[in-house]
XYZ file of C-alpha atoms in Angstrom:
632
model
C -0.563 -26.780 -6.519
C -4.150 -26.296 -7.541
C -5.943 -29.169 -9.291
C -7.079 -27.049 -12.192
C -5.074 -24.872 -14.446
C -5.222 -21.588 -12.649
C -2.078 -19.580 -13.009
C 0.667 -21.676 -11.443
C 2.868 -18.667 -11.750
C 4.223 -16.835 -8.712
C 7.085 -14.382 -8.979
C 9.803 -15.137 -6.449
C 9.459 -13.086 -3.255
C 12.434 -10.802 -2.670
C 14.085 -11.887 0.585
C 14.880 -8.384 1.683
C 12.110 -6.133 2.932
C 10.068 -4.658 0.057
C 10.329 -0.976 -0.574
C 7.321 1.217 -1.276
C 5.039 0.360 -4.150
C 2.217 2.892 -4.261
C 0.817 1.249 -7.449
C -0.398 4.173 -9.459
C 1.239 6.747 -7.196
C 4.942 5.888 -7.383
C 7.043 8.318 -9.434
C 10.585 7.007 -8.933
C 12.239 6.636 -12.341
C 12.227 3.025 -13.604
C 12.224 0.913 -16.691
C 8.727 -0.084 -17.762
C 7.035 -2.130 -20.435
C 3.625 -2.864 -21.906
C 2.364 -5.761 -24.019
C -0.991 -5.821 -25.801
C -2.974 -8.745 -27.125
C -0.294 -11.285 -26.284
C -0.385 -14.916 -25.165
C 0.809 -16.375 -21.888
C 4.280 -17.157 -23.214
C 4.903 -13.477 -23.987
C 3.821 -12.471 -20.491
C 6.025 -15.127 -18.889
C 8.995 -13.987 -20.962
C 8.478 -10.408 -19.757
C 8.356 -11.649 -16.130
C 11.402 -13.887 -16.549
C 13.393 -10.802 -17.590
C 13.001 -9.415 -14.055
C 9.797 -7.393 -14.397
C 6.702 -7.159 -12.224
C 3.161 -6.740 -13.503
C 1.293 -3.658 -12.201
C -1.698 -3.729 -14.569
C -3.444 -6.774 -16.029
C -6.291 -6.972 -18.523
C -7.935 -9.942 -20.183
C -8.022 -9.137 -23.892
C -9.645 -12.402 -24.911
C -10.885 -15.376 -22.878
C -10.641 -18.132 -25.505
C -7.846 -18.598 -26.359
C -6.537 -16.529 -23.445
C -4.783 -13.311 -24.411
C -3.584 -10.445 -22.206
C -2.760 -6.777 -21.991
C -0.186 -6.091 -19.308
C 1.923 -3.230 -17.955
C 5.111 -3.956 -15.949
C 7.944 -2.257 -14.110
C 11.463 -3.513 -13.456
C 11.265 -5.333 -10.120
C 14.296 -3.652 -8.626
C 15.291 -0.566 -6.585
C 12.364 1.411 -5.315
C 9.994 -0.979 -7.133
C 11.438 -4.178 -5.690
C 8.745 -6.371 -4.146
C 7.537 -9.897 -3.771
C 4.404 -10.487 -5.852
C 2.186 -13.121 -7.473
C -0.234 -13.251 -10.365
C -2.884 -15.806 -11.183
C -5.410 -16.427 -13.948
C -8.243 -18.925 -14.299
C -8.982 -18.765 -10.595
C -12.341 -19.105 -8.824
C -13.364 -17.030 -5.839
C -12.527 -19.695 -3.224
C -9.105 -20.241 -4.848
C -8.314 -16.559 -4.644
C -9.347 -16.468 -1.009
C -7.122 -19.385 -0.247
C -4.163 -17.880 -2.112
C -4.495 -14.615 -0.229
C -4.192 -16.546 3.030
C -1.387 -18.864 1.918
C 0.680 -15.936 0.501
C -0.250 -13.553 3.295
C -1.051 -11.204 0.464
C -3.377 -8.407 -0.650
C -4.939 -7.818 -4.049
C -3.618 -5.035 -6.274
C -5.538 -5.725 -9.467
C -8.615 -7.840 -10.247
C -9.992 -8.830 -13.637
C -13.111 -10.948 -14.316
C -13.917 -12.934 -17.450
C -16.345 -15.573 -18.614
C -15.264 -19.093 -19.565
C -17.200 -22.216 -20.490
C -16.829 -23.283 -16.859
C -18.171 -19.965 -15.567
C -16.630 -16.816 -14.131
C -12.902 -16.771 -13.615
C -10.578 -14.185 -12.153
C -7.123 -12.918 -13.036
C -5.344 -11.103 -10.227
C -2.052 -9.445 -9.105
C -1.088 -9.860 -5.441
C 1.583 -8.269 -3.218
C 2.675 -9.167 0.319
C 0.278 -7.831 2.917
C 3.151 -6.460 5.001
C 6.096 -4.285 4.003
C 6.720 -0.550 3.803
C 3.562 0.042 1.669
C 1.300 -2.132 3.790
C -2.171 -0.767 4.524
C -4.028 -0.965 7.813
C -6.998 -2.840 6.400
C -7.721 -4.334 3.011
C -9.890 -6.887 1.257
C -11.987 -7.282 -1.870
C -15.642 -7.517 -2.830
C -17.358 -9.121 -5.892
C -20.740 -9.704 -7.444
C -22.169 -6.282 -6.533
C -24.503 -4.291 -8.788
C -23.966 -0.534 -9.249
C -26.487 0.061 -6.508
C -24.736 -2.548 -4.389
C -21.392 -0.764 -4.815
C -22.935 2.515 -3.749
C -24.520 0.911 -0.734
C -21.256 -0.735 0.305
C -19.346 2.572 -0.024
C -21.972 4.431 2.059
C -21.795 1.711 4.719
C -17.998 1.791 4.855
C -16.895 5.473 5.161
C -13.497 4.534 6.545
C -12.574 2.554 3.384
C -11.872 3.498 -0.225
C -11.927 1.523 -3.435
C -8.425 0.888 -4.840
C -9.110 -1.065 -8.014
C -12.424 -1.790 -9.758
C -13.714 -3.856 -12.703
C -17.190 -4.164 -14.228
C -18.240 -7.458 -15.773
C -21.402 -8.855 -17.378
C -23.563 -11.677 -15.989
C -26.987 -13.035 -16.780
C -28.234 -10.736 -14.048
C -26.710 -7.613 -15.615
C -23.537 -5.644 -14.861
C -21.696 -6.579 -11.703
C -18.542 -5.159 -10.095
C -15.528 -6.588 -8.321
C -13.171 -4.301 -6.470
C -10.322 -4.131 -3.963
C -10.461 -1.685 -1.079
C -8.041 -0.332 1.484
C -8.230 1.590 4.746
C -8.987 5.319 4.405
C -8.088 6.693 7.846
C -4.971 8.197 9.456
C -1.945 8.449 7.209
C -3.772 6.545 4.501
C -6.719 8.903 4.387
C -7.458 10.691 1.102
C -10.344 12.288 -0.690
C -11.476 9.997 -3.517
C -14.248 9.686 -6.058
C -15.818 6.838 -7.992
C -18.001 6.945 -11.093
C -19.846 3.966 -12.518
C -21.293 3.508 -16.006
C -20.350 6.921 -17.362
C -19.284 8.434 -20.704
C -15.666 9.523 -21.178
C -16.888 13.139 -21.536
C -18.552 12.894 -18.129
C -15.428 11.402 -16.575
C -13.400 14.266 -18.043
C -15.814 16.766 -16.546
C -15.532 15.111 -13.122
C -11.745 15.178 -13.279
C -11.825 18.888 -13.843
C -14.525 19.514 -11.207
C -12.669 17.514 -8.552
C -9.152 18.663 -9.543
C -8.412 14.963 -9.615
C -6.448 12.310 -11.455
C -7.432 8.822 -12.552
C -6.131 5.802 -10.755
C -8.285 3.217 -12.534
C -10.307 3.453 -15.758
C -12.369 0.478 -16.847
C -14.465 -0.032 -19.943
C -17.883 -1.729 -19.953
C -18.841 -4.093 -22.773
C -21.407 -1.556 -24.070
C -18.719 1.177 -24.443
C -19.432 3.065 -21.242
C -16.803 3.461 -18.511
C -16.215 3.369 -14.750
C -13.429 5.296 -13.003
C -11.628 5.847 -9.697
C -10.068 9.193 -8.871
C -7.746 10.714 -6.274
C -6.704 14.366 -5.759
C -4.335 15.475 -8.511
C -1.397 16.280 -6.250
C 1.855 17.930 -7.300
C 3.308 15.296 -9.645
C 1.968 15.482 -13.223
C -0.193 12.826 -14.835
C -1.908 12.432 -18.170
C -4.675 10.351 -19.734
C -5.607 9.722 -23.333
C -8.241 7.688 -25.081
C -8.891 6.734 -28.745
C -5.192 6.037 -29.211
C -3.519 3.484 -31.509
C -2.458 0.530 -29.307
C 1.108 0.719 -30.627
C 1.624 4.469 -30.453
C 1.006 4.994 -26.752
C 4.599 4.249 -25.831
C 5.741 7.290 -27.843
C 2.989 9.285 -26.176
C 4.276 8.325 -22.728
C 8.024 8.624 -23.298
C 7.757 12.062 -24.977
C 6.112 13.255 -21.783
C 8.666 11.666 -19.457
C 5.965 9.261 -18.260
C 5.121 5.611 -17.931
C 1.781 3.809 -18.414
C 0.064 2.771 -15.184
C -3.352 1.796 -16.572
C -4.074 0.353 -20.055
C -7.503 -0.386 -21.560
C -7.883 -1.783 -25.043
C -11.283 -1.703 -26.759
C -12.803 -2.245 -30.201
C -14.169 0.512 -32.389
C -15.477 0.691 -35.966
C -12.117 2.060 -37.004
C -10.133 -0.744 -35.340
C -8.885 -1.313 -31.790
C -8.076 1.722 -29.681
C -6.709 2.169 -26.164
C -7.155 4.454 -23.190
C -4.149 4.944 -20.974
C -3.302 6.693 -17.702
C 0.306 7.959 -17.384
C 2.489 8.934 -14.421
C 5.726 10.871 -14.219
C 8.882 8.740 -14.803
C 11.775 11.231 -14.933
C 13.916 13.243 -12.523
C 13.056 16.853 -11.575
C 15.431 18.484 -14.039
C 14.007 16.450 -16.954
C 10.454 17.099 -15.831
C 10.901 20.836 -15.780
C 12.825 21.049 -19.027
C 10.382 18.733 -20.782
C 7.414 20.755 -19.613
C 8.899 23.731 -21.478
C 9.647 21.638 -24.510
C 6.116 20.274 -24.834
C 4.191 23.373 -23.723
C 0.940 23.738 -25.839
C 2.106 21.198 -28.482
C -0.405 18.949 -30.241
C -0.878 15.442 -28.808
C 0.837 13.523 -31.535
C 4.054 15.531 -31.766
C 7.148 13.630 -30.600
C 10.001 15.152 -28.661
C 13.260 14.420 -26.882
C 15.671 16.184 -24.540
C 19.145 15.288 -23.317
C 21.751 16.830 -20.952
C 24.944 14.957 -20.302
C 28.275 15.798 -18.854
C 30.814 14.756 -21.457
C 32.700 11.676 -20.297
C 30.325 11.723 -17.339
C 26.769 10.992 -16.329
C 23.357 11.874 -17.813
C 21.702 14.789 -15.979
C 18.391 14.864 -17.852
C 16.865 12.952 -20.700
C 13.877 11.466 -22.382
C 13.860 9.877 -25.885
C 17.605 10.500 -26.050
C 18.200 7.281 -28.000
C 15.198 7.653 -30.317
C 15.932 8.636 -33.939
C 14.452 11.940 -35.094
C 14.595 14.282 -38.075
C 17.269 16.821 -37.088
C 16.970 19.242 -40.036
C 20.141 21.420 -40.007
C 21.405 20.013 -36.743
C 22.503 17.132 -39.000
C 25.292 19.388 -40.279
C 27.143 18.734 -36.997
C 28.232 15.463 -38.640
C 29.294 17.229 -41.864
C 31.297 19.727 -39.789
C 32.933 17.020 -37.719
C 33.926 15.159 -40.879
C 35.524 18.229 -42.415
C 37.535 18.958 -39.247
C 38.692 15.337 -39.075
C 40.082 15.653 -42.598
C 41.705 18.986 -41.696
C 43.270 17.536 -38.539
C 44.622 14.601 -40.594
C 46.183 17.038 -43.103
C 43.922 15.592 -45.780
C 42.280 18.999 -46.227
C 42.822 22.594 -45.151
C 40.565 25.356 -43.954
C 42.253 27.544 -46.572
C 41.520 25.137 -49.459
C 39.021 26.256 -52.129
C 35.534 24.816 -52.281
C 33.641 25.322 -55.523
C 29.917 24.618 -55.586
C 26.661 25.731 -57.283
C 24.519 28.435 -55.813
C 21.230 29.882 -57.144
C 21.131 33.338 -58.707
C 21.310 36.285 -56.311
C 17.982 36.854 -54.529
C 16.947 33.187 -54.795
C 18.842 31.765 -51.855
C 15.694 29.946 -50.628
C 16.017 27.506 -53.497
C 16.855 23.956 -52.516
C 20.110 22.278 -53.609
C 18.070 19.600 -55.341
C 16.474 22.323 -57.557
C 19.781 23.222 -59.269
C 19.531 24.028 -62.999
C 21.467 25.823 -65.678
C 20.845 29.262 -64.210
C 22.882 28.488 -61.081
C 26.389 29.888 -60.725
C 29.588 28.303 -59.419
C 30.818 29.910 -56.192
C 34.388 29.544 -54.955
C 35.393 30.179 -51.358
C 37.602 28.694 -48.679
C 36.553 25.627 -46.735
C 36.504 27.820 -43.634
C 33.995 30.185 -45.254
C 31.840 27.290 -46.450
C 31.732 25.810 -42.945
C 30.770 29.196 -41.563
C 27.863 29.371 -44.031
C 26.763 25.850 -43.082
C 27.017 26.111 -39.321
C 26.275 29.744 -38.572
C 23.802 30.459 -41.424
C 22.257 27.004 -42.016
C 23.056 27.432 -45.684
C 21.828 24.223 -47.430
C 23.969 24.835 -50.539
C 27.105 25.041 -48.428
C 25.963 21.884 -46.582
C 25.544 20.023 -49.881
C 29.035 21.181 -50.928
C 30.518 19.617 -47.762
C 28.477 16.421 -48.256
C 29.662 16.082 -51.844
C 33.270 16.867 -50.887
C 33.608 13.981 -48.418
C 30.715 11.685 -49.298
C 27.727 10.389 -47.418
C 29.426 7.092 -46.570
C 32.450 8.818 -45.112
C 30.330 11.128 -42.957
C 28.326 8.205 -41.556
C 31.364 5.978 -41.058
C 33.297 8.610 -39.120
C 30.275 9.185 -36.919
C 29.820 5.457 -36.324
C 33.483 5.105 -35.404
C 32.922 7.163 -32.213
C 29.655 5.438 -31.309
C 27.208 7.553 -33.291
C 25.814 4.532 -35.184
C 22.132 5.526 -35.431
C 22.770 8.402 -37.829
C 21.707 8.193 -41.489
C 21.780 10.836 -44.242
C 18.750 9.921 -46.345
C 18.179 13.157 -48.226
C 20.084 16.298 -49.231
C 19.667 18.903 -46.528
C 16.951 21.342 -47.441
C 15.162 18.854 -49.712
C 12.883 17.502 -46.994
C 9.261 17.517 -48.279
C 8.491 14.181 -49.864
C 11.873 12.675 -49.009
C 12.926 9.956 -46.606
C 13.852 11.629 -43.322
C 17.419 12.062 -42.150
C 17.992 10.395 -38.828
C 20.109 10.804 -35.739
C 19.767 10.653 -31.978
C 20.674 13.034 -29.179
C 23.053 10.366 -27.885
C 24.765 10.229 -31.281
C 25.181 13.997 -31.290
C 26.541 13.850 -27.743
C 29.022 11.183 -28.811
C 30.338 13.472 -31.558
C 30.858 16.359 -29.098
C 32.398 14.002 -26.558
C 34.915 12.787 -29.140
C 35.866 16.405 -29.902
C 36.190 17.204 -26.225
C 38.401 14.129 -25.810
C 40.872 15.473 -28.309
C 40.119 13.658 -31.551
C 40.546 16.915 -33.530
C 43.872 17.784 -31.966
C 44.658 21.495 -32.344
C 41.438 22.075 -34.280
C 39.064 21.615 -31.371
C 38.745 25.388 -30.892
C 38.086 25.899 -34.612
C 35.346 23.282 -34.498
C 33.624 25.186 -31.713
C 34.291 28.680 -32.990
C 32.726 27.962 -36.387
C 29.439 27.028 -34.669
C 26.925 29.425 -33.153
C 28.446 30.554 -29.865
C 26.454 33.520 -28.683
C 22.849 32.359 -28.694
C 22.731 31.824 -24.933
C 25.127 34.534 -23.900
C 22.325 36.698 -22.461
C 21.452 33.805 -20.116
C 25.060 33.567 -18.947
C 25.389 37.340 -18.395
C 22.055 37.604 -16.581
C 23.054 34.826 -14.130
C 26.496 36.367 -13.560
C 24.978 39.788 -13.028
C 22.949 38.490 -10.090
C 25.601 36.098 -8.779
C 27.275 38.328 -6.224
C 30.705 37.313 -7.581
C 33.440 39.900 -7.789
C 34.132 41.721 -11.042
C 37.344 39.747 -11.432
C 35.541 36.422 -10.889
C 32.784 37.395 -13.310
C 35.370 38.281 -15.965
C 37.236 35.008 -15.502
C 34.052 32.952 -15.464
C 32.879 34.612 -18.672
C 36.224 34.101 -20.399
C 36.215 30.332 -19.690
C 32.532 29.672 -20.513
C 31.748 28.588 -24.072
C 28.790 27.398 -26.111
C 28.808 25.927 -29.611
C 25.377 24.911 -30.817
C 23.423 24.240 -34.013
C 19.726 24.652 -34.647
C 17.506 22.928 -37.167
C 14.158 23.797 -38.706
C 11.967 22.077 -41.283
C 8.372 22.892 -42.125
C 6.321 21.206 -44.827
C 2.857 22.636 -45.358
C 1.899 19.900 -47.835
C 2.432 17.217 -45.137
C 1.263 19.471 -42.217
C 4.604 18.886 -40.448
C 7.001 21.038 -38.493
C 10.322 19.818 -37.051
C 12.624 21.827 -34.781
C 15.819 20.974 -32.955
C 18.916 22.428 -31.272
C 21.973 20.657 -29.943
C 25.519 21.458 -28.959
C 28.445 21.826 -26.601
C 28.601 23.899 -23.378
C 31.614 24.565 -21.190
C 31.425 26.058 -17.690
C 34.188 26.652 -15.130
C 33.872 25.048 -11.672
C 35.940 26.189 -8.721
C 37.228 23.412 -6.548
C 37.792 23.425 -2.790
C 41.477 24.345 -3.164
C 40.349 27.286 -5.431
C 41.735 25.715 -8.558
C 39.367 25.877 -11.539
C 38.387 23.046 -13.830
C 36.263 23.337 -16.934
C 33.261 21.006 -17.051
C 31.918 20.118 -20.505
C 28.322 19.236 -21.383
C 26.059 18.319 -24.224
C 22.554 19.760 -24.331
C 20.004 18.911 -27.040
C 16.275 19.031 -27.676
C 13.965 18.205 -30.599
C 10.388 18.236 -31.666
C 9.133 16.186 -34.632
C 5.728 15.998 -36.231
C 4.268 19.141 -34.758
C 1.489 20.591 -36.899
C 2.748 22.891 -39.622
C 1.110 25.866 -37.924
C 3.040 25.052 -34.712
C 6.433 25.787 -36.248
C 7.019 29.016 -34.292
C 5.728 27.481 -31.083
C 8.025 24.413 -31.519
C 11.010 26.665 -32.248
C 10.352 28.676 -29.080
C 9.843 25.545 -26.980
C 13.158 24.011 -28.124
C 14.918 27.228 -27.156
C 13.148 27.489 -23.806
C 13.990 23.889 -22.873
C 17.690 24.116 -23.808
C 17.947 27.539 -22.102
C 16.466 26.081 -18.953
C 19.022 23.242 -18.874
C 21.898 25.678 -19.589
C 20.694 28.056 -16.851
C 20.620 25.161 -14.347
C 24.210 24.261 -15.204
C 25.301 27.894 -14.962
C 23.726 28.274 -11.550
C 25.473 25.159 -10.308
C 28.824 26.368 -11.637
C 28.378 29.826 -10.079
C 27.529 28.255 -6.750
C 30.961 26.556 -6.735
C 32.574 30.052 -7.056
C 30.704 31.388 -4.068
C 32.471 28.999 -1.661
C 34.167 31.081 1.033
C 37.785 30.224 1.761
C 39.941 27.515 0.217
C 41.327 24.340 1.613
C 44.853 25.080 3.006
C 46.074 21.901 1.288
C 44.145 20.089 -1.403
C 43.479 16.519 -0.304
C 44.501 17.053 3.349
C 41.130 15.986 4.664
C 42.173 15.710 8.368
C 44.209 18.954 8.321
C 47.470 17.441 9.609
C 49.575 19.015 6.918
C 50.161 15.926 4.875
C 48.167 14.046 2.256
C 48.554 10.401 3.279
C 46.838 7.108 4.134
C 44.807 8.696 6.923
C 43.213 11.082 4.444
C 42.731 8.263 1.980
C 40.759 6.316 4.611
C 38.511 9.304 5.130
C 37.950 9.629 1.431
C 37.088 5.914 0.953
C 34.697 6.084 3.955
C 32.683 8.659 1.994
C 32.658 6.648 -1.260
C 29.449 7.035 -3.301
C 26.808 9.747 -3.681
C 26.980 12.693 -1.317
C 23.553 13.674 0.125
C 25.308 16.798 1.414
C 28.759 18.319 1.126
C 31.566 15.742 1.453
C 35.196 16.605 2.088
C 36.178 13.723 -0.168
C 34.214 15.146 -3.137
C 37.315 16.915 -4.486
C 35.893 17.726 -7.897
C 32.587 18.944 -6.504
C 30.347 16.762 -8.672
C 28.254 15.368 -5.850
C 29.943 11.907 -5.845
C 33.054 10.508 -4.171
C 34.401 8.231 -6.871
C 37.375 7.315 -8.990
C 37.830 10.858 -10.279
C 38.265 12.160 -6.719
C 40.637 9.339 -5.889
C 42.785 10.276 -8.891
C 42.912 13.893 -7.805
C 43.697 12.875 -4.260
C 46.607 10.636 -5.323
C 48.049 13.485 -7.419
C 48.344 15.591 -4.234
C 50.039 12.830 -2.214
C 52.728 13.956 0.210
C 53.533 16.883 2.500
C 51.574 20.125 1.945
C 53.689 22.829 0.462
């Protein structure tokens, strides 16, 4: 242990071989975190929870405070690593040797005892090892340029400027830049942000490191942009950048906090952090939206796994999508024989020609309308009629609606204003996961014989053109197309609020989708899904854009599901005996052994994947056991 208090903190090295960590390049999906202006205890707590630092900044030298970015140290990101603060140059050199490590991040700061360094290290070997690596320090801008010119087979990996009595100096890490590790790269020292932005465009590049000088100028490192998306922002509120990242399906890889006359701001570099399906759907959802709009998307097989999602658990203003909970409540009462679709509902409506009035604007000129509960639900779900919605809310009560939702897991939903009375009111709140839980409860039979009514009352033809277009080009027989169409179903609800006085636009759509899948024995099962998307806080003038984007994103997800379902119908031939994996005419222990040997995810077609979902799991085992015995 070092005599002085440098960081006596070293994360435990994972005993198995480390998988790739490309630092700013890695795009495998992972949990990630950032902390800003925190003390050592907060950083240690984050590390103790199983996370690994990937970016480190000294926010303040005395007392010591940090800005850090971390990833979960597991899966593709699993690695041994160390971090140190308060270290001198000789101590860092010794630690690199003792740990057999290489530097990933270097920070320099002044203390009463002189310059000190904070660093992140990783093992020098492993799957992401580089052929040659080291670090340099104490170089002027001219010195950096001279070093780079003298070392054409090396490139700078991480860089930091710092001030001394002799002027600005730089420390940096470097790696080999030949063979498989070779890449074009660019560096810019002591520039403005506008100039850096110009260079990014000129080079078709992305940032891997952005560092602020004390005088407000910047230095940057760049690599070719590549195929995976990235983003960068500056002038952001330190506590709003998480929303910025998650709405884009991204994680922070570089974080710089700096003072301004209007308070502290941050610059961040973001990298993709979602699967391909989410990435493509989210690109459609956010196309051309303003920077500060928030959004979310979610696709989940009911009683199954998540297929795509970002911000799925974040509360948002759903506008008329909130009526899904009103509708669910009404149908729960009907199924319990506590109400009837034929019962009369009496409620106030504005005079004819004034249907745009809000329920909260009711006065003595309004008339009482009487119609069946079924008709009122149709108005609410198919027409987004706010007066019908208020009639349903008043009929069952806000508390009942929320309690019934919470009982099936939808516990983040709150009715805070009367639907239609948005401007100047507290927002209603729900999440895409809450909405999915409602549809999952319905699909699981909670409404008994009224499940079909629940779906039929909702909008069920919005995406029909997508279905028919895919079937038209599918190559399926006319009989198969007819059967596929008859079994497919959608039941969705859209939402739209705009408030010019607040310069806000909010759009959403969410609902249920059912598609038939043909199994290997040619039997057909219906797979059920939830798809939802939302945009909040778009600018008022972006209302039409946001509406179109929500539709495009949900359509894209639906189309992907349709194509997968159609592909299962194109399978030629059927298994002579379902579950007879070895073809001996009997479903028995020998076949069970074959199925268990394939347990887990199927990288390609597996005979044990009886339900065709890409995994050999408990569902397949259940199907297999149901076919046990001689083939008929």
